[in-house]
Each structure stands twice: as structure tokens, then as C-alpha cells.
Amino acid sequence: MNKLITRTSILWVTALGLFGCNTGTSTQEPQAVAQPPTQPVEQVAPTQPVAQAPTQSSDVQRLLNTRQCPGCNLSGADLQSANLEDANLQGANLQGANLQNADLERANLREANLQQANLRDADLERADLQAANLSNANLQSADLEEANLQNANFQNANLQNADLEDARVQGANFDGANLQGADLEGTNLRR
């Protein structure tokens, strides 16, 4: 019976030691301390979706829907192959815009900013570009037949193979422009 009591006491001492209770005995054995169970971190879903950047500005949508956008900011807009025939873009900012293959026949681009715009193969026949800024623009193979280019700035523009037949160019600045292969029939480049 003494062996039974001794064994039971040892079991109790060991059990109490496992739970961090002080038994009054000095043992060098590691003691396990009961820890409260950890709560899982709850993931909170955002209450509102993250706003996505619009693929096209409201001005671009307005232009495509109504063809009326005078004074609009269309800087850097992608209007490649857009149908903008008879559009009103007077005074609009189209700096760096992509208008390659766009139909701008009879469009009003008076005083528009088209610096560094890509107008390659664009149809600008009979367009009004009076006092427009087209410096450093790419107008390679563009159709500018009978266009009003009076007082427009084509400084350093690429007009290679462009059709300028019967265009009105009084007061236009062609300094540094590339006119190689351009059709200038009926156009007087003298200032």
C-alpha cells in the first residue's frame, strides 16, 4: 500500500508540475504552462469596393457620344480610328492624343492643342485647324486636303506623305517640319 501511495503522490506531483502548480519540491524539469486557446483573427471584408480608375474620361465619352467637346481636356486620349466627322473640338486640349486613322473630316479644331498628337493616316479633309498648335505632331500620310491651316503651328511636325492639296496655309509655321513626299498641289507655303 505504501508503494501505491508513493506512486499516486508522484503522479500528483508530476501532474501538478505540468500545470504550473508549485509543489514545494525543487525539480529542474521543464514545466508546461496552460495557455488559453488563441482566437483566430477574423478577416474583415471592405464595406465598399475599391474604386477603379475609369478606362476613359467623361470628356472622351462625351465626345464619342455627341461629337461636341469644345475646350475639353483630352490630353493623351486614345481616339484611334474614332469617327469624329464634323466634331466640335474648338480649343480642346488633345496634347499627346492618339488620333491615328481617326475620321476628323470637317471637324472644328480651331485653336486646339495637338502638340505631339498622333494623327498618322487621319482624315482631316476640310477640317478647320486655324491657329491650332500641331508642333511635333505626327501627321504622316494624313489627309489635309482643303483644310484650313491658317496661322497653325506645324513646327517640327511630321507631314511626310501628307495630302495638303488646296489647303489654306496663310500664316502657318512649318519651321523644321518634314514635308518629304507631301502633296502640295495648289498650296502656297509662302508667308
PDB file of C-alpha atoms in Angstrom:
ATOM      1  CA  MET A   1       0.000   0.000   0.000  1.00  0.00           C
ATOM      2  CA  ASN A   2       2.908   2.373   0.676  1.00  0.00           C
ATOM      3  CA  LYS A   3       4.077   1.768  -2.858  1.00  0.00           C
ATOM      4  CA  LEU A   4       0.631   2.654  -4.116  1.00  0.00           C
ATOM      5  CA  ILE A   5       0.548   5.879  -2.097  1.00  0.00           C
ATOM      6  CA  THR A   6       4.074   6.778  -3.217  1.00  0.00           C
ATOM      7  CA  ARG A   7       3.204   6.175  -6.849  1.00  0.00           C
ATOM      8  CA  THR A   8      -0.024   8.148  -6.525  1.00  0.00           C
ATOM      9  CA  SER A   9       1.855  11.022  -4.873  1.00  0.00           C
ATOM     10  CA  ILE A  10       4.440  11.020  -7.655  1.00  0.00           C
ATOM     11  CA  LEU A  11       1.674  11.104 -10.232  1.00  0.00           C
ATOM     12  CA  TRP A  12       0.017  14.034  -8.458  1.00  0.00           C
ATOM     13  CA  VAL A  13       3.257  15.941  -8.146  1.00  0.00           C
ATOM     14  CA  THR A  14       4.021  15.328 -11.816  1.00  0.00           C
ATOM     15  CA  ALA A  15       0.506  16.342 -12.837  1.00  0.00           C
ATOM     16  CA  LEU A  16       0.620  19.475 -10.705  1.00  0.00           C
ATOM     17  CA  GLY A  17       4.032  20.338 -12.154  1.00  0.00           C
ATOM     18  CA  LEU A  18       2.645  20.046 -15.663  1.00  0.00           C
ATOM     19  CA  PHE A  19       0.009  22.641 -14.834  1.00  0.00           C
ATOM     20  CA  GLY A  20       2.474  25.065 -13.255  1.00  0.00           C
ATOM     21  CA  CYS A  21       1.485  24.479  -9.635  1.00  0.00           C
ATOM     22  CA  ASN A  22       4.228  24.828  -7.041  1.00  0.00           C
ATOM     23  CA  THR A  23       4.553  21.582  -5.073  1.00  0.00           C
ATOM     24  CA  GLY A  24       7.291  22.787  -2.830  1.00  0.00           C
ATOM     25  CA  THR A  25       9.775  20.448  -4.412  1.00  0.00           C
ATOM     26  CA  SER A  26      12.576  21.848  -6.453  1.00  0.00           C
ATOM     27  CA  THR A  27      12.818  19.977  -9.679  1.00  0.00           C
ATOM     28  CA  GLN A  28      14.764  21.092 -12.678  1.00  0.00           C
ATOM     29  CA  GLU A  29      12.285  19.517 -15.109  1.00  0.00           C
ATOM     30  CA  PRO A  30      10.572  21.877 -17.533  1.00  0.00           C
ATOM     31  CA  GLN A  31       7.072  22.791 -16.609  1.00  0.00           C
ATOM     32  CA  ALA A  32       4.225  23.211 -19.044  1.00  0.00           C
ATOM     33  CA  VAL A  33       2.007  26.212 -18.515  1.00  0.00           C
ATOM     34  CA  ALA A  34      -1.551  26.032 -19.690  1.00  0.00           C
ATOM     35  CA  GLN A  35      -2.263  28.758 -22.292  1.00  0.00           C
ATOM     36  CA  PRO A  36      -5.725  29.959 -23.196  1.00  0.00           C
ATOM     37  CA  PRO A  37      -6.697  28.935 -26.693  1.00  0.00           C
ATOM     38  CA  THR A  38      -5.931  31.628 -29.281  1.00  0.00           C
ATOM     39  CA  GLN A  39      -8.804  33.175 -31.144  1.00  0.00           C
ATOM     40  CA  PRO A  40      -8.490  33.155 -34.936  1.00  0.00           C
ATOM     41  CA  VAL A  41      -8.103  36.613 -36.426  1.00  0.00           C
ATOM     42  CA  GLU A  42     -11.263  37.461 -38.238  1.00  0.00           C
ATOM     43  CA  GLN A  43     -10.784  38.869 -41.726  1.00  0.00           C
ATOM     44  CA  VAL A  44     -12.924  41.925 -42.269  1.00  0.00           C
ATOM     45  CA  ALA A  45     -14.160  42.420 -45.812  1.00  0.00           C
ATOM     46  CA  PRO A  46     -14.218  46.013 -47.035  1.00  0.00           C
ATOM     47  CA  THR A  47     -17.659  47.545 -46.871  1.00  0.00           C
ATOM     48  CA  GLN A  48     -17.218  49.362 -50.193  1.00  0.00           C
ATOM     49  CA  PRO A  49     -15.448  48.132 -53.315  1.00  0.00           C
ATOM     50  CA  VAL A  50     -12.194  49.822 -54.208  1.00  0.00           C
ATOM     51  CA  ALA A  51     -12.812  52.451 -56.864  1.00  0.00           C
ATOM     52  CA  GLN A  52     -11.313  51.519 -60.217  1.00  0.00           C
ATOM     53  CA  ALA A  53      -9.812  54.196 -62.451  1.00  0.00           C
ATOM     54  CA  PRO A  54     -12.133  54.889 -65.358  1.00  0.00           C
ATOM     55  CA  THR A  55     -10.918  53.495 -68.662  1.00  0.00           C
ATOM     56  CA  GLN A  56     -11.998  56.652 -70.463  1.00  0.00           C
ATOM     57  CA  SER A  57     -12.573  60.119 -69.103  1.00  0.00           C
ATOM     58  CA  SER A  58     -16.019  61.630 -69.103  1.00  0.00           C
ATOM     59  CA  ASP A  59     -14.801  64.103 -71.761  1.00  0.00           C
ATOM     60  CA  VAL A  60     -13.854  61.227 -74.075  1.00  0.00           C
ATOM     61  CA  GLN A  61     -17.263  59.612 -73.547  1.00  0.00           C
ATOM     62  CA  ARG A  62     -18.975  62.946 -74.173  1.00  0.00           C
ATOM     63  CA  LEU A  63     -17.011  63.407 -77.408  1.00  0.00           C
ATOM     64  CA  LEU A  64     -17.729  59.908 -78.683  1.00  0.00           C
ATOM     65  CA  ASN A  65     -21.440  60.177 -77.837  1.00  0.00           C
ATOM     66  CA  THR A  66     -22.149  63.725 -79.038  1.00  0.00           C
ATOM     67  CA  ARG A  67     -19.130  64.790 -81.145  1.00  0.00           C
ATOM     68  CA  GLN A  68     -19.321  68.037 -79.175  1.00  0.00           C
ATOM     69  CA  CYS A  69     -16.466  68.779 -76.793  1.00  0.00           C
ATOM     70  CA  PRO A  70     -15.176  72.343 -77.253  1.00  0.00           C
ATOM     71  CA  GLY A  71     -12.493  73.228 -74.713  1.00  0.00           C
ATOM     72  CA  CYS A  72     -12.371  69.674 -73.351  1.00  0.00           C
ATOM     73  CA  ASN A  73      -9.253  68.159 -71.820  1.00  0.00           C
ATOM     74  CA  LEU A  74      -8.489  65.111 -73.980  1.00  0.00           C
ATOM     75  CA  SER A  75      -4.769  65.122 -73.332  1.00  0.00           C
ATOM     76  CA  GLY A  76      -3.321  61.661 -74.011  1.00  0.00           C
ATOM     77  CA  ALA A  77      -6.722  60.240 -75.002  1.00  0.00           C
ATOM     78  CA  ASP A  78      -6.842  57.124 -77.156  1.00  0.00           C
ATOM     79  CA  LEU A  79      -9.132  58.013 -80.054  1.00  0.00           C
ATOM     80  CA  GLN A  80      -7.551  55.722 -82.612  1.00  0.00           C
ATOM     81  CA  SER A  81      -9.907  55.086 -85.555  1.00  0.00           C
ATOM     82  CA  ALA A  82     -12.666  57.154 -83.897  1.00  0.00           C
ATOM     83  CA  ASN A  83     -15.431  58.576 -86.074  1.00  0.00           C
ATOM     84  CA  LEU A  84     -15.273  62.286 -85.279  1.00  0.00           C
ATOM     85  CA  GLU A  85     -16.593  63.612 -88.561  1.00  0.00           C
ATOM     86  CA  ASP A  86     -17.998  67.150 -88.077  1.00  0.00           C
ATOM     87  CA  ALA A  87     -16.923  67.107 -84.398  1.00  0.00           C
ATOM     88  CA  ASN A  88     -16.583  70.377 -82.499  1.00  0.00           C
ATOM     89  CA  LEU A  89     -13.235  70.355 -80.691  1.00  0.00           C
ATOM     90  CA  GLN A  90     -12.559  74.073 -80.795  1.00  0.00           C
ATOM     91  CA  GLY A  91      -9.935  74.981 -78.199  1.00  0.00           C
ATOM     92  CA  ALA A  92      -9.709  71.387 -76.940  1.00  0.00           C
ATOM     93  CA  ASN A  93      -6.519  70.039 -75.381  1.00  0.00           C
ATOM     94  CA  LEU A  94      -5.501  66.979 -77.406  1.00  0.00           C
ATOM     95  CA  GLN A  95      -1.826  67.086 -76.499  1.00  0.00           C
ATOM     96  CA  GLY A  96      -0.289  63.647 -76.979  1.00  0.00           C
ATOM     97  CA  ALA A  97      -3.630  62.140 -78.027  1.00  0.00           C
ATOM     98  CA  ASN A  98      -3.719  59.118 -80.310  1.00  0.00           C
ATOM     99  CA  LEU A  99      -5.885  60.002 -83.310  1.00  0.00           C
ATOM    100  CA  GLN A 100      -4.302  57.562 -85.745  1.00  0.00           C
ATOM    101  CA  ASN A 101      -6.746  56.642 -88.527  1.00  0.00           C
ATOM    102  CA  ALA A 102      -9.413  58.885 -86.954  1.00  0.00           C
ATOM    103  CA  ASP A 103     -12.070  60.423 -89.193  1.00  0.00           C
ATOM    104  CA  LEU A 104     -11.944  64.167 -88.488  1.00  0.00           C
ATOM    105  CA  GLU A 105     -13.391  65.284 -91.799  1.00  0.00           C
ATOM    106  CA  ARG A 106     -14.848  68.793 -91.466  1.00  0.00           C
ATOM    107  CA  ALA A 107     -14.036  68.805 -87.714  1.00  0.00           C
ATOM    108  CA  ASN A 108     -13.671  72.129 -85.924  1.00  0.00           C
ATOM    109  CA  LEU A 109     -10.196  72.069 -84.347  1.00  0.00           C
ATOM    110  CA  ARG A 110      -9.711  75.836 -84.241  1.00  0.00           C
ATOM    111  CA  GLU A 111      -7.137  76.820 -81.611  1.00  0.00           C
ATOM    112  CA  ALA A 112      -6.896  73.201 -80.432  1.00  0.00           C
ATOM    113  CA  ASN A 113      -3.710  71.972 -78.772  1.00  0.00           C
ATOM    114  CA  LEU A 114      -2.484  68.978 -80.786  1.00  0.00           C
ATOM    115  CA  GLN A 115       1.154  69.098 -79.706  1.00  0.00           C
ATOM    116  CA  GLN A 116       2.795  65.682 -80.058  1.00  0.00           C
ATOM    117  CA  ALA A 117      -0.529  64.150 -81.122  1.00  0.00           C
ATOM    118  CA  ASN A 118      -0.505  61.068 -83.355  1.00  0.00           C
ATOM    119  CA  LEU A 119      -2.596  61.920 -86.435  1.00  0.00           C
ATOM    120  CA  ARG A 120      -0.983  59.369 -88.720  1.00  0.00           C
ATOM    121  CA  ASP A 121      -3.354  58.395 -91.559  1.00  0.00           C
ATOM    122  CA  ALA A 122      -6.073  60.620 -90.061  1.00  0.00           C
ATOM    123  CA  ASP A 123      -8.734  62.089 -92.340  1.00  0.00           C
ATOM    124  CA  LEU A 124      -8.689  65.867 -91.792  1.00  0.00           C
ATOM    125  CA  GLU A 125     -10.144  66.769 -95.159  1.00  0.00           C
ATOM    126  CA  ARG A 126     -11.795  70.231 -94.983  1.00  0.00           C
ATOM    127  CA  ALA A 127     -11.107  70.367 -91.217  1.00  0.00           C
ATOM    128  CA  ASP A 128     -10.706  73.754 -89.571  1.00  0.00           C
ATOM    129  CA  LEU A 129      -7.305  73.845 -87.860  1.00  0.00           C
ATOM    130  CA  GLN A 130      -6.939  77.613 -87.865  1.00  0.00           C
ATOM    131  CA  ALA A 131      -4.474  78.727 -85.146  1.00  0.00           C
ATOM    132  CA  ALA A 132      -4.148  75.115 -83.891  1.00  0.00           C
ATOM    133  CA  ASN A 133      -0.876  74.015 -82.316  1.00  0.00           C
ATOM    134  CA  LEU A 134       0.430  70.892 -84.082  1.00  0.00           C
ATOM    135  CA  SER A 135       4.089  71.252 -83.130  1.00  0.00           C
ATOM    136  CA  ASN A 136       5.888  67.910 -83.014  1.00  0.00           C
ATOM    137  CA  ALA A 137       2.688  66.147 -84.139  1.00  0.00           C
ATOM    138  CA  ASN A 138       2.793  63.070 -86.360  1.00  0.00           C
ATOM    139  CA  LEU A 139       0.697  63.755 -89.480  1.00  0.00           C
ATOM    140  CA  GLN A 140       2.401  61.180 -91.672  1.00  0.00           C
ATOM    141  CA  SER A 141       0.098  60.230 -94.571  1.00  0.00           C
ATOM    142  CA  ALA A 142      -2.721  62.359 -93.115  1.00  0.00           C
ATOM    143  CA  ASP A 143      -5.348  63.785 -95.472  1.00  0.00           C
ATOM    144  CA  LEU A 144      -5.433  67.592 -95.058  1.00  0.00           C
ATOM    145  CA  GLU A 145      -6.942  68.295 -98.458  1.00  0.00           C
ATOM    146  CA  GLU A 146      -8.767  71.650 -98.496  1.00  0.00           C
ATOM    147  CA  ALA A 147      -8.185  72.053 -94.744  1.00  0.00           C
ATOM    148  CA  ASN A 148      -7.995  75.499 -93.150  1.00  0.00           C
ATOM    149  CA  LEU A 149      -4.469  75.628 -91.693  1.00  0.00           C
ATOM    150  CA  GLN A 150      -4.201  79.402 -91.414  1.00  0.00           C
ATOM    151  CA  ASN A 151      -1.905  80.535 -88.584  1.00  0.00           C
ATOM    152  CA  ALA A 152      -1.478  76.930 -87.420  1.00  0.00           C
ATOM    153  CA  ASN A 153       1.811  75.853 -85.860  1.00  0.00           C
ATOM    154  CA  PHE A 154       3.399  72.814 -87.576  1.00  0.00           C
ATOM    155  CA  GLN A 155       6.867  73.419 -86.163  1.00  0.00           C
ATOM    156  CA  ASN A 156       8.863  70.134 -86.229  1.00  0.00           C
ATOM    157  CA  ALA A 157       5.741  68.205 -87.257  1.00  0.00           C
ATOM    158  CA  ASN A 158       5.987  65.090 -89.414  1.00  0.00           C
ATOM    159  CA  LEU A 159       3.943  65.706 -92.589  1.00  0.00           C
ATOM    160  CA  GLN A 160       5.728  63.076 -94.657  1.00  0.00           C
ATOM    161  CA  ASN A 161       3.452  61.841 -97.480  1.00  0.00           C
ATOM    162  CA  ALA A 162       0.573  64.002 -96.171  1.00  0.00           C
ATOM    163  CA  ASP A 163      -2.020  65.323 -98.615  1.00  0.00           C
ATOM    164  CA  LEU A 164      -2.083  69.130 -98.364  1.00  0.00           C
ATOM    165  CA  GLU A 165      -3.710  69.677-101.744  1.00  0.00           C
ATOM    166  CA  ASP A 166      -5.549  73.018-101.868  1.00  0.00           C
ATOM    167  CA  ALA A 167      -5.043  73.585 -98.128  1.00  0.00           C
ATOM    168  CA  ARG A 168      -5.164  77.185 -96.896  1.00  0.00           C
ATOM    169  CA  VAL A 169      -1.861  77.779 -95.103  1.00  0.00           C
ATOM    170  CA  GLN A 170      -1.522  81.586 -94.862  1.00  0.00           C
ATOM    171  CA  GLY A 171       0.477  82.459 -91.750  1.00  0.00           C
ATOM    172  CA  ALA A 172       1.129  78.807 -90.828  1.00  0.00           C
ATOM    173  CA  ASN A 173       4.509  77.929 -89.302  1.00  0.00           C
ATOM    174  CA  PHE A 174       6.230  74.955 -90.978  1.00  0.00           C
ATOM    175  CA  ASP A 175       9.701  75.557 -89.480  1.00  0.00           C
ATOM    176  CA  GLY A 176      11.501  72.241 -89.108  1.00  0.00           C
ATOM    177  CA  ALA A 177       8.506  70.278 -90.435  1.00  0.00           C
ATOM    178  CA  ASN A 178       9.127  67.162 -92.528  1.00  0.00           C
ATOM    179  CA  LEU A 179       7.250  67.670 -95.819  1.00  0.00           C
ATOM    180  CA  GLN A 180       9.037  64.902 -97.728  1.00  0.00           C
ATOM    181  CA  GLY A 181       6.663  63.311-100.222  1.00  0.00           C
ATOM    182  CA  ALA A 182       3.782  65.604 -99.221  1.00  0.00           C
ATOM    183  CA  ASP A 183       1.239  66.541-101.897  1.00  0.00           C
ATOM    184  CA  LEU A 184       1.350  70.362-102.004  1.00  0.00           C
ATOM    185  CA  GLU A 185      -0.594  70.860-105.236  1.00  0.00           C
ATOM    186  CA  GLY A 186      -2.499  74.139-105.074  1.00  0.00           C
ATOM    187  CA  THR A 187      -0.915  75.011-101.711  1.00  0.00           C
ATOM    188  CA  ASN A 188       1.201  78.134-101.287  1.00  0.00           C
ATOM    189  CA  LEU A 189       3.677  77.749 -98.398  1.00  0.00           C
ATOM    190  CA  ARG A 190       4.949  81.319 -98.699  1.00  0.00           C
ATOM    191  CA  ARG A 191       4.201  83.540 -95.721  1.00  0.00           C
TER     192      ARG A 191
END
